[in-house]
Short mmCIF file of C-alpha atoms in Angstrom, two decimals:
data_model
loop_
_atom_site.label_atom_id
_atom_site.label_comp_id
_atom_site.label_asym_id
_atom_site.label_seq_id
_atom_site.Cartn_x
_atom_site.Cartn_y
_atom_site.Cartn_z
CA MET A 1 -57.64 26.32 -37.19
CA GLN A 2 -55.02 26.71 -34.36
CA THR A 3 -51.46 25.82 -34.95
CA LEU A 4 -48.45 24.59 -33.04
CA ASN A 5 -45.00 25.27 -34.27
CA LEU A 6 -42.83 22.10 -33.95
CA SER A 7 -39.80 23.77 -34.65
CA THR A 8 -39.36 24.48 -31.14
CA LEU A 9 -39.25 20.69 -30.16
CA LYS A 10 -35.65 19.44 -29.36
CA ARG A 11 -36.05 16.23 -27.33
CA VAL A 12 -38.09 13.29 -28.73
CA LEU A 13 -39.39 10.46 -27.14
CA CYS A 14 -40.70 7.73 -29.46
CA VAL A 15 -42.70 4.48 -27.79
CA GLY A 16 -43.76 1.59 -29.68
CA ALA A 17 -45.14 -1.73 -28.63
CA HIS A 18 -43.78 -3.34 -31.49
CA ALA A 19 -41.34 -3.24 -34.48
CA ASP A 20 -42.63 -1.39 -37.09
CA ASP A 21 -45.43 0.77 -34.63
CA ILE A 22 -43.60 3.82 -34.40
CA GLU A 23 -42.71 3.81 -38.34
CA ILE A 24 -46.54 3.41 -38.91
CA GLY A 25 -47.77 6.07 -36.63
CA CYS A 26 -45.59 9.04 -36.98
CA GLY A 27 -43.01 7.90 -39.38
CA GLY A 28 -43.73 10.70 -41.76
CA THR A 29 -43.89 13.53 -38.79
CA LEU A 30 -40.11 12.15 -37.72
CA LEU A 31 -38.74 12.43 -41.18
CA LYS A 32 -40.35 15.82 -41.52
CA LEU A 33 -38.73 17.07 -37.94
CA CYS A 34 -35.44 15.42 -38.93
CA ARG A 35 -35.25 17.41 -42.32
CA ASP A 36 -36.76 20.72 -41.15
CA HIS A 37 -35.27 21.22 -37.58
CA GLY A 38 -31.75 20.38 -37.21
CA GLY A 39 -30.42 19.55 -33.74
CA LEU A 40 -33.27 16.96 -32.63
CA ASP A 41 -32.55 14.27 -29.96
CA VAL A 42 -34.64 11.38 -30.35
CA MET A 43 -35.13 8.35 -27.89
CA TRP A 44 -36.67 5.61 -29.86
CA VAL A 45 -38.08 2.77 -27.98
CA VAL A 46 -39.54 -0.67 -29.24
CA PHE A 47 -40.82 -2.99 -26.42
CA SER A 48 -41.36 -6.24 -28.28
CA ALA A 49 -39.09 -7.51 -31.17
CA GLU A 50 -37.97 -11.12 -31.50
CA GLY A 51 -35.72 -12.90 -33.60
CA ALA A 52 -35.45 -10.87 -37.19
CA ARG A 53 -37.86 -8.26 -35.93
CA ASP A 54 -35.20 -7.01 -33.61
CA ARG A 55 -32.74 -6.43 -36.81
CA GLU A 56 -35.83 -4.90 -38.62
CA ALA A 57 -36.65 -2.51 -35.86
CA ARG A 58 -32.93 -1.45 -35.57
CA ARG A 59 -32.22 -0.77 -39.23
CA SER A 60 -35.76 0.90 -39.77
CA ALA A 61 -34.85 3.33 -36.81
CA ARG A 62 -31.78 4.12 -38.32
CA SER A 63 -33.14 4.95 -41.91
CA PHE A 64 -35.73 7.18 -40.40
CA LEU A 65 -33.25 9.06 -38.07
CA ALA A 66 -30.78 9.34 -40.40
CA SER A 67 -31.01 13.07 -41.07
CA GLY A 68 -29.79 15.36 -38.61
CA ALA A 69 -30.63 13.84 -35.31
CA ALA A 70 -29.00 12.38 -32.39
CA ARG A 71 -30.38 9.00 -31.51
CA ARG A 72 -30.56 6.38 -29.22
CA ILE A 73 -32.56 3.40 -30.46
CA VAL A 74 -33.23 0.74 -27.56
CA VAL A 75 -35.06 -2.65 -28.68
CA LYS A 76 -36.54 -4.59 -25.50
CA LYS A 77 -37.57 -8.06 -25.21
CA PHE A 78 -40.95 -8.03 -23.68
CA LYS A 79 -43.12 -10.98 -25.14
CA GLY A 80 -45.79 -9.77 -27.62
CA SER A 81 -49.45 -9.79 -26.89
CA PHE A 82 -48.95 -10.51 -23.17
CA PHE A 83 -48.00 -6.72 -22.02
CA PRO A 84 -51.12 -6.72 -19.81
CA TYR A 85 -49.49 -9.43 -17.77
CA GLN A 86 -45.97 -8.13 -17.70
CA GLY A 87 -47.25 -4.39 -16.44
CA ALA A 88 -44.74 -4.13 -13.64
CA ALA A 89 -41.67 -4.84 -15.38
CA ILE A 90 -42.74 -2.36 -18.17
CA LYS A 91 -43.89 0.35 -15.91
CA SER A 92 -40.12 0.07 -14.35
CA GLU A 93 -38.59 0.47 -17.71
CA PHE A 94 -40.89 3.69 -18.08
CA GLU A 95 -39.60 5.30 -14.98
CA LYS A 96 -35.93 4.90 -16.59
CA LEU A 97 -37.12 7.05 -19.32
CA LYS A 98 -38.24 9.93 -17.36
CA ARG A 99 -34.30 10.86 -17.33
CA PHE A 100 -34.40 11.77 -20.89
CA GLU A 101 -37.02 14.76 -20.28
CA PRO A 102 -38.81 14.84 -23.78
CA ASP A 103 -40.41 17.80 -24.92
CA VAL A 104 -42.69 15.62 -26.94
CA ILE A 105 -43.81 11.95 -26.53
CA PHE A 106 -45.09 9.88 -29.40
CA THR A 107 -47.02 7.08 -28.13
CA HIS A 108 -49.99 4.74 -28.98
CA TYR A 109 -53.92 5.80 -29.13
CA ARG A 110 -55.42 5.23 -25.64
CA ASP A 111 -58.34 3.65 -27.58
CA ASP A 112 -56.10 1.17 -29.63
CA ARG A 113 -57.92 -2.40 -29.44
CA HIS A 114 -54.47 -4.13 -29.38
CA GLN A 115 -53.93 -4.75 -25.60
CA ASP A 116 -50.19 -4.00 -25.79
CA HIS A 117 -50.66 -0.63 -27.48
CA ARG A 118 -53.17 0.28 -24.66
CA VAL A 119 -50.98 -0.78 -22.19
CA LEU A 120 -48.09 1.67 -23.36
CA SER A 121 -50.39 4.37 -23.76
CA ASP A 122 -51.71 3.93 -20.40
CA LEU A 123 -48.17 3.96 -18.72
CA THR A 124 -46.99 6.96 -21.14
CA TRP A 125 -49.64 9.16 -19.25
CA ASN A 126 -49.30 7.65 -16.06
CA THR A 127 -45.30 8.30 -16.42
CA PHE A 128 -45.18 11.66 -18.04
CA ARG A 129 -47.69 13.92 -16.31
CA ARG A 130 -46.48 17.32 -17.43
CA HIS A 131 -45.48 16.53 -21.16
CA LEU A 132 -47.01 17.06 -24.62
CA VAL A 133 -48.14 13.66 -25.69
CA LEU A 134 -49.19 12.84 -29.26
CA GLU A 135 -51.00 9.57 -30.01
CA TYR A 136 -50.70 8.03 -33.14
CA GLU A 137 -52.78 5.38 -34.80
CA VAL A 138 -51.97 1.87 -36.34
CA PRO A 139 -54.40 0.50 -39.24
CA LYS A 140 -55.38 -3.07 -38.22
CA TYR A 141 -58.28 -5.59 -38.53
CA ASP A 142 -60.00 -4.44 -35.29
CA GLY A 143 -61.25 -1.10 -37.19
CA ASP A 144 -60.46 0.98 -34.25
CA LEU A 145 -59.54 4.12 -36.08
CA GLY A 146 -60.95 7.20 -34.45
CA CYS A 147 -61.54 11.06 -34.98
CA PRO A 148 -58.04 12.75 -34.35
CA ASN A 149 -57.52 16.16 -33.28
CA PHE A 150 -54.11 16.86 -34.31
CA PHE A 151 -52.72 16.90 -37.73
CA VAL A 152 -49.20 17.28 -39.31
CA PRO A 153 -49.23 18.12 -43.29
CA LEU A 154 -46.91 15.91 -44.96
CA ASP A 155 -45.44 16.55 -48.70
CA GLU A 156 -45.92 13.45 -50.97
CA GLU A 157 -42.46 12.99 -51.13
CA LEU A 158 -41.80 12.37 -47.29
CA CYS A 159 -44.96 9.96 -47.55
CA ARG A 160 -43.49 7.85 -50.20
CA ARG A 161 -40.37 7.86 -48.20
CA LYS A 162 -41.94 6.74 -45.22
CA VAL A 163 -43.85 3.95 -46.89
CA SER A 164 -40.91 2.96 -48.79
CA TYR A 165 -38.86 2.42 -45.58
CA ILE A 166 -41.65 0.40 -43.95
CA CYS A 167 -42.04 -2.26 -46.80
CA LYS A 168 -37.97 -2.12 -47.10
CA HIS A 169 -37.21 -2.93 -43.62
CA PHE A 170 -40.07 -4.83 -42.19
CA GLU A 171 -40.01 -8.39 -44.71
CA THR A 172 -41.49 -10.60 -42.25
CA GLN A 173 -44.68 -8.41 -42.19
CA ALA A 174 -45.08 -8.59 -45.97
CA GLY A 175 -47.59 -11.26 -46.03
CA ARG A 176 -50.15 -9.58 -43.72
CA GLN A 177 -53.38 -8.38 -45.40
CA TRP A 178 -53.20 -5.15 -44.37
CA PHE A 179 -49.52 -4.54 -44.63
CA ASP A 180 -48.87 -2.66 -47.84
CA GLU A 181 -48.06 0.42 -49.38
CA GLU A 182 -51.98 1.28 -50.40
CA THR A 183 -52.96 0.87 -46.66
CA PHE A 184 -50.18 3.47 -45.32
CA MET A 185 -50.66 5.99 -48.26
CA SER A 186 -54.43 5.81 -48.04
CA LEU A 187 -54.53 6.76 -44.27
CA MET A 188 -52.40 9.54 -44.90
CA ARG A 189 -54.54 11.02 -47.69
CA LEU A 190 -57.68 10.46 -45.57
CA ARG A 191 -56.01 12.59 -42.90
CA GLY A 192 -54.75 15.02 -45.58
CA ILE A 193 -58.43 15.78 -46.57
CA GLU A 194 -59.58 15.98 -42.88
CA CYS A 195 -56.97 19.00 -42.29
CA PRO A 196 -57.23 20.19 -44.90
CA ALA A 197 -53.46 19.67 -45.81
CA PRO A 198 -52.09 21.97 -48.87
CA THR A 199 -49.83 19.02 -49.48
CA ARG A 200 -52.97 16.54 -49.74
CA TYR A 201 -51.42 14.19 -47.03
CA ALA A 202 -51.00 14.11 -43.27
CA GLU A 203 -50.61 12.03 -40.25
CA ALA A 204 -52.99 12.42 -37.44
CA PHE A 205 -52.65 12.07 -33.71
CA TYR A 206 -54.53 12.43 -30.60
CA CYS A 207 -53.86 15.36 -28.22
CA ARG A 208 -55.60 15.29 -25.02
CA LYS A 209 -53.91 18.09 -23.19
CA VAL A 210 -52.03 21.02 -24.63
CA VAL A 211 -50.73 24.13 -22.53
CA ALA A 212 -50.26 27.57 -24.58
CA GLY A 213 -47.54 29.43 -22.89
#
């Protein structure tokens, strides 16, 4: 199995449609990067967070990026579930992100069944043509989990910290049937089996293009 050394990454762009998407999809990997590799510069962009969700998104991002990362947290006000009808405005925001010049971009899975997620994934690829893009997964009712091909092993302590932060900061989501510790830990355990991760846990991504230099 081939490996990619994440220690060379310095500028990380995280794109999420809604408050909590980034944390669920790649929160463990971000905690690992911040812990193990100093000098990270992280741009964290949430495109939809209304009312209390705005505060939740900002507090959560600060927790995940507290360890040694320069951070820029941006929360936008696009209407959730309507991204396909706001595409031109969202595309304009993506054009502004080009100035950040990231080494890696974390974004939504292209085949995610949520329409907002798909719009952001498509615009990521449309905007960043020569970058490493890792598409993360978000479990949900639609049953759209696929077969990822890029894995980041995580130790149990990091996984539990990720889950703890998610459950602590996103109180507005606590009543959702799928939103609980068991869901998040189970998915990371399953992906850990598929690696196979010596730590037993992992986050998984879809990497469609990678260039070895």
